[in-house]
XYZ file of C-alpha atoms in Angstrom:
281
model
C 101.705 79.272 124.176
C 104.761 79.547 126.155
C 106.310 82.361 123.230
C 102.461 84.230 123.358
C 103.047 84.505 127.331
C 106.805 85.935 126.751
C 104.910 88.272 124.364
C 102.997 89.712 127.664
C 105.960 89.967 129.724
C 106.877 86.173 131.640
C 109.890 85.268 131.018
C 110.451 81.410 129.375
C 110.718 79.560 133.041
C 107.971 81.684 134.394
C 105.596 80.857 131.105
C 106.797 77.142 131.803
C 105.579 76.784 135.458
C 102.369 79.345 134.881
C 101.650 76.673 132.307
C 102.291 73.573 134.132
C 100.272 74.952 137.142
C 97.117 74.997 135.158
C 97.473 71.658 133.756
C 98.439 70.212 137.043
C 96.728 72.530 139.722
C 98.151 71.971 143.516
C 101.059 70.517 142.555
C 104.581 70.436 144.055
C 107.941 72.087 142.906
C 109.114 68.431 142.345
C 105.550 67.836 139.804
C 106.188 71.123 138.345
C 109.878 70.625 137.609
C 109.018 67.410 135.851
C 105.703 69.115 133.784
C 107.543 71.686 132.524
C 110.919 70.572 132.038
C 113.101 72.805 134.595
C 115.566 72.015 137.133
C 113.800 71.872 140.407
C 116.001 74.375 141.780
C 115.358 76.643 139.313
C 111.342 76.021 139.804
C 111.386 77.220 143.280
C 113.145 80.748 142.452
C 110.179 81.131 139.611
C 107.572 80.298 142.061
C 108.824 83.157 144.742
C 108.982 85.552 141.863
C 105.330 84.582 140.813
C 103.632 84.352 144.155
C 105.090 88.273 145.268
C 103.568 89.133 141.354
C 99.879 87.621 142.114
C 100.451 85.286 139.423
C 100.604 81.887 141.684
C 99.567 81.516 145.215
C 100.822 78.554 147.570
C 97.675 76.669 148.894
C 99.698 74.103 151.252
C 102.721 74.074 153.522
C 104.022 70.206 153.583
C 104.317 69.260 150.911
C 104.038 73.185 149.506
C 101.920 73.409 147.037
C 100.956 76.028 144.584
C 98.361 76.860 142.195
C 98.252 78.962 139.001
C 95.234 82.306 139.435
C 92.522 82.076 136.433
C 94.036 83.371 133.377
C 91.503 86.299 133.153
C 92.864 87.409 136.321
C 96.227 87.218 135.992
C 96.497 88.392 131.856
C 93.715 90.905 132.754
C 95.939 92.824 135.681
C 99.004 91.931 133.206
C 96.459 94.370 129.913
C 95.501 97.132 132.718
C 98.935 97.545 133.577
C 100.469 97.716 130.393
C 97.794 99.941 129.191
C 98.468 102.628 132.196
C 102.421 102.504 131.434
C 101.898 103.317 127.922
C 99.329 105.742 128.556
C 102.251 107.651 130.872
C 104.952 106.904 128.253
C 102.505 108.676 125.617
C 102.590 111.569 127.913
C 105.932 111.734 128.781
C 107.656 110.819 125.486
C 105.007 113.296 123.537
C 106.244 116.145 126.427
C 110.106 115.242 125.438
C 109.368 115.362 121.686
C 110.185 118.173 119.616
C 106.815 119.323 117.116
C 107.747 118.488 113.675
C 107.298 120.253 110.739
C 103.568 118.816 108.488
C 103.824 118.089 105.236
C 105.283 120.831 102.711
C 103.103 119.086 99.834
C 101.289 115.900 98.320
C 101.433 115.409 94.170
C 98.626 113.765 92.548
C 99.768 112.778 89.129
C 97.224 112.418 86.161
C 93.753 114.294 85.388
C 91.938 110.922 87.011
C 93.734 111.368 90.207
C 93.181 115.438 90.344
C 89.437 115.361 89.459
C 89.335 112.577 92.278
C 90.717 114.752 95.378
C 89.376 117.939 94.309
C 85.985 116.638 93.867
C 86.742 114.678 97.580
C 88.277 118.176 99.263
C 84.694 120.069 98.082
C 82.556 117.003 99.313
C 84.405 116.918 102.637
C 83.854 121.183 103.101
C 82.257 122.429 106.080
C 82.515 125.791 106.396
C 84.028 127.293 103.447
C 85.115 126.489 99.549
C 87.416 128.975 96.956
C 88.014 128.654 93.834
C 89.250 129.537 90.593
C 88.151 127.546 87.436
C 87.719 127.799 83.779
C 84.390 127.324 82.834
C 84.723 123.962 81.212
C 85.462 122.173 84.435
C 82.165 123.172 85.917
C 80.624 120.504 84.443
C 82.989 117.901 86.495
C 83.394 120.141 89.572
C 80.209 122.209 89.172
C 77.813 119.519 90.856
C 79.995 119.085 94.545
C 80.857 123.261 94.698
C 76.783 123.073 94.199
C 76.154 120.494 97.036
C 78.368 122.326 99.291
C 76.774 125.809 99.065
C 73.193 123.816 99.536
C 74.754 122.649 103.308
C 75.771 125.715 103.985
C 79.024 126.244 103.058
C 80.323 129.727 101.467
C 81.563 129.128 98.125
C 83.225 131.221 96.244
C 83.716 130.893 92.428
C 86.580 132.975 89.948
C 85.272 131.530 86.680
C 87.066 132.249 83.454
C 84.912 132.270 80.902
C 80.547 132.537 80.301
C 78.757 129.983 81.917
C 75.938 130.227 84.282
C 76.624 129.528 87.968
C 73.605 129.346 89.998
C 74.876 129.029 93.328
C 77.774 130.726 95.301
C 79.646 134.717 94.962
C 80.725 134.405 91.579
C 83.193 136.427 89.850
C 83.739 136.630 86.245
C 87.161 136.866 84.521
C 88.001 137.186 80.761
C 86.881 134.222 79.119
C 88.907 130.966 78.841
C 90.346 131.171 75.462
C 91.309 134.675 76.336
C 93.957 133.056 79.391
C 97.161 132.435 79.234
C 99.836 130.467 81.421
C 97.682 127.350 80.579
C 94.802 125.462 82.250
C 94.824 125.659 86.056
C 93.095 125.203 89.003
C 93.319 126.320 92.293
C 91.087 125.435 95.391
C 91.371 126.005 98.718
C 89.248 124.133 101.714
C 87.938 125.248 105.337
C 91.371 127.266 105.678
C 92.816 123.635 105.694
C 93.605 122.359 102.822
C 94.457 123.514 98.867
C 94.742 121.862 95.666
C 97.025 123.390 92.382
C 96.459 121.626 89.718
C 97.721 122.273 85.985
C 94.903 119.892 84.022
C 97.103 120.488 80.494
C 98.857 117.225 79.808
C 100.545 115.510 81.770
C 97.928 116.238 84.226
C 99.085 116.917 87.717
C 98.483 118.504 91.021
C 99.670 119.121 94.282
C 97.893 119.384 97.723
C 98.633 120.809 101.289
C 97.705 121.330 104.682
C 100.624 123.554 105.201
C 99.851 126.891 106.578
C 102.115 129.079 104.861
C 101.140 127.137 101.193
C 97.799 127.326 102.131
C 97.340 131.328 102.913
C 99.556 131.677 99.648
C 96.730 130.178 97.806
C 93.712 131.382 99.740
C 95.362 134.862 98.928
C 95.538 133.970 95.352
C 91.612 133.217 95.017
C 91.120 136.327 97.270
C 93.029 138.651 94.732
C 91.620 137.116 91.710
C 88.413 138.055 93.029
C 88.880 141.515 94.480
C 90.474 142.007 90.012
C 87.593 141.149 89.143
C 85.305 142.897 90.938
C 87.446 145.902 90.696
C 87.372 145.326 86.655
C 83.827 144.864 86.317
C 83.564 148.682 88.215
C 86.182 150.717 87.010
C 86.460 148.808 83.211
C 86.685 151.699 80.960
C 89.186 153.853 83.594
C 91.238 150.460 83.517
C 91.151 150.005 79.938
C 92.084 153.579 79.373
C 95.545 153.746 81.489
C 96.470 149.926 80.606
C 94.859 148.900 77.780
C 92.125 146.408 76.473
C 92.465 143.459 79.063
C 95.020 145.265 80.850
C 97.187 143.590 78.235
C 99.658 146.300 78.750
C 100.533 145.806 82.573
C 99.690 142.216 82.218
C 102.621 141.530 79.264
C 105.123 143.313 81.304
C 104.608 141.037 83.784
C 104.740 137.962 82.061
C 107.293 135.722 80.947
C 108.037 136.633 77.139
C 106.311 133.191 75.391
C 102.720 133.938 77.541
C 103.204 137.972 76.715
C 103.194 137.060 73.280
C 99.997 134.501 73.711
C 98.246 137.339 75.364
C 98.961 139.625 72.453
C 97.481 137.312 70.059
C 94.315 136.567 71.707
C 93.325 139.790 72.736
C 93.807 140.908 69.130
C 93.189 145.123 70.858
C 94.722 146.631 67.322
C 98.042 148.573 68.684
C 100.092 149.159 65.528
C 103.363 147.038 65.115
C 105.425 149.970 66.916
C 103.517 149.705 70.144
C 103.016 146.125 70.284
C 106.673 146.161 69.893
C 106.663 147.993 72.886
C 105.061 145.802 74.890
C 106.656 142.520 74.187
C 109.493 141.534 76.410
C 112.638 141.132 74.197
């Protein structure tokens, strides 16, 4: 009892006679001094810093004698007390402090763990969802992007690959075996929060709140679906200046093993010489 009272701010004599008091109310410095131990010098300095606290009160003059106040009393001025100081220290320290920086990133590791907290970032939308997904994971992801467009969230869906999608602005991309740079997805949340996640193995993502990560990605879903929009409109002028697929800006701009994936799976019948041409060296 006597460390539990140091806890809340008596010191070891004070905790000594508070607790000696309430076993043996109106006694005497000379009964106190023997209950709890102390010098009977020492008891009287204790009880003068008490009384001026409002922690003991002297009920008699000769012989002086003092009483301990209830414990609700005395430990419930002691909470309220302690509870305003910290509430100024919050505001003080917090006005001293200098804002740190959030986050950059959290990685999820394992397909388990990134089907878990992109299925938990769609559930917890509220205003807003983006994505882009290869068709196949619309069966896992496909039921909460459907949930939150029924509560009113926008969702909006890049989808590589023919599937139906009955809810949400969809936009259509190549199909998924057409891709290349491997299976990805990206998501991004209520302009909070975005997920990338590579799901070839070893399975792995990463998360943020950060808001220069997070427009990156938002811009990344916005610009896959402004290409395909565009595509779907202006397909045979596309095709004409870069090629079936855009395969010929697109290998330029890849690194040379995906350039040479994309060659082989669009299969667009250049002769040797200008596929040649395209391919990085």
């Amino acid at each position: 009892m006597i460390e539990r009272l140091m806890q809340v701010g008596f010191s070891s004599q004070e905790a000594r006679v508070y607790v000696a008091l309430l076993r043996q109310p109106s006694a005497t410095g000379y009964e106190i001094a023997k209950v709890a131990g102390l010098q009977r010098a020492n008891v009287y300095q204790v009880l003068a810093g008490l009384s001026d606290r409002g922690v003991v009160e002297q009920v008699s003059d000769s012989p002086a004698r003092f009483v301990a106040l209830p414990p609700a009393e005395v430990l419930g001025r002691v909470k309220r007390e302690t509870a305003s100081r910290c509430e100024a220290l919050i505001v003080d320290l917090a006005a001293m402090a200098t804002p740190s920086e959030p986050a950059a990133f959290w990685t999820l590791r394992g397909r388990d763990a990134v089907l878990e907290r992109a299925g938990a970032l769609v559930a917890d939308a509220r205003e807003r969802v983006a994505v882009c997904v290869m068709a196949d994971d619309l069966a896992w992801l496909g039921p909460a992007l459907r949930s939150a467009a029924q509560t009113g969230c926008q969702v909006v869906v890049n989808v590589f690959g023919d599937v139906p999608v009955d809810f949400g602005e969809v936009y259509r991309h190549e199909p998924q075996d057409m891709t290349v740079g491997g299976h990805v997805l990206t998501l991004a949340v209520d302009s909070t929060t975005a997920l990338i996640a590579s799901l070839d193995e070893p399975a792995g993502a990463v998360y943020t709140a950060h808001p220069a990560l997070l427009r990156v990605v938002e811009k990344l879903i916005r610009d896959e679906a402004y290409l395909a929009a565009i595509y779907e409109r202006l397909r045979p002028e596309l095709e004409g200046a870069f090629g079936r697929h855009l395969v010929e800006l697109r290998a330029r701009l890849l690194p040379p093993d995906q350039a040479s994936r994309l060659m082989s799976v669009v299969g667009f019948g250049a002769d040797p010489a200008a596929v040649n041409e395209l391919l990085p060296d």
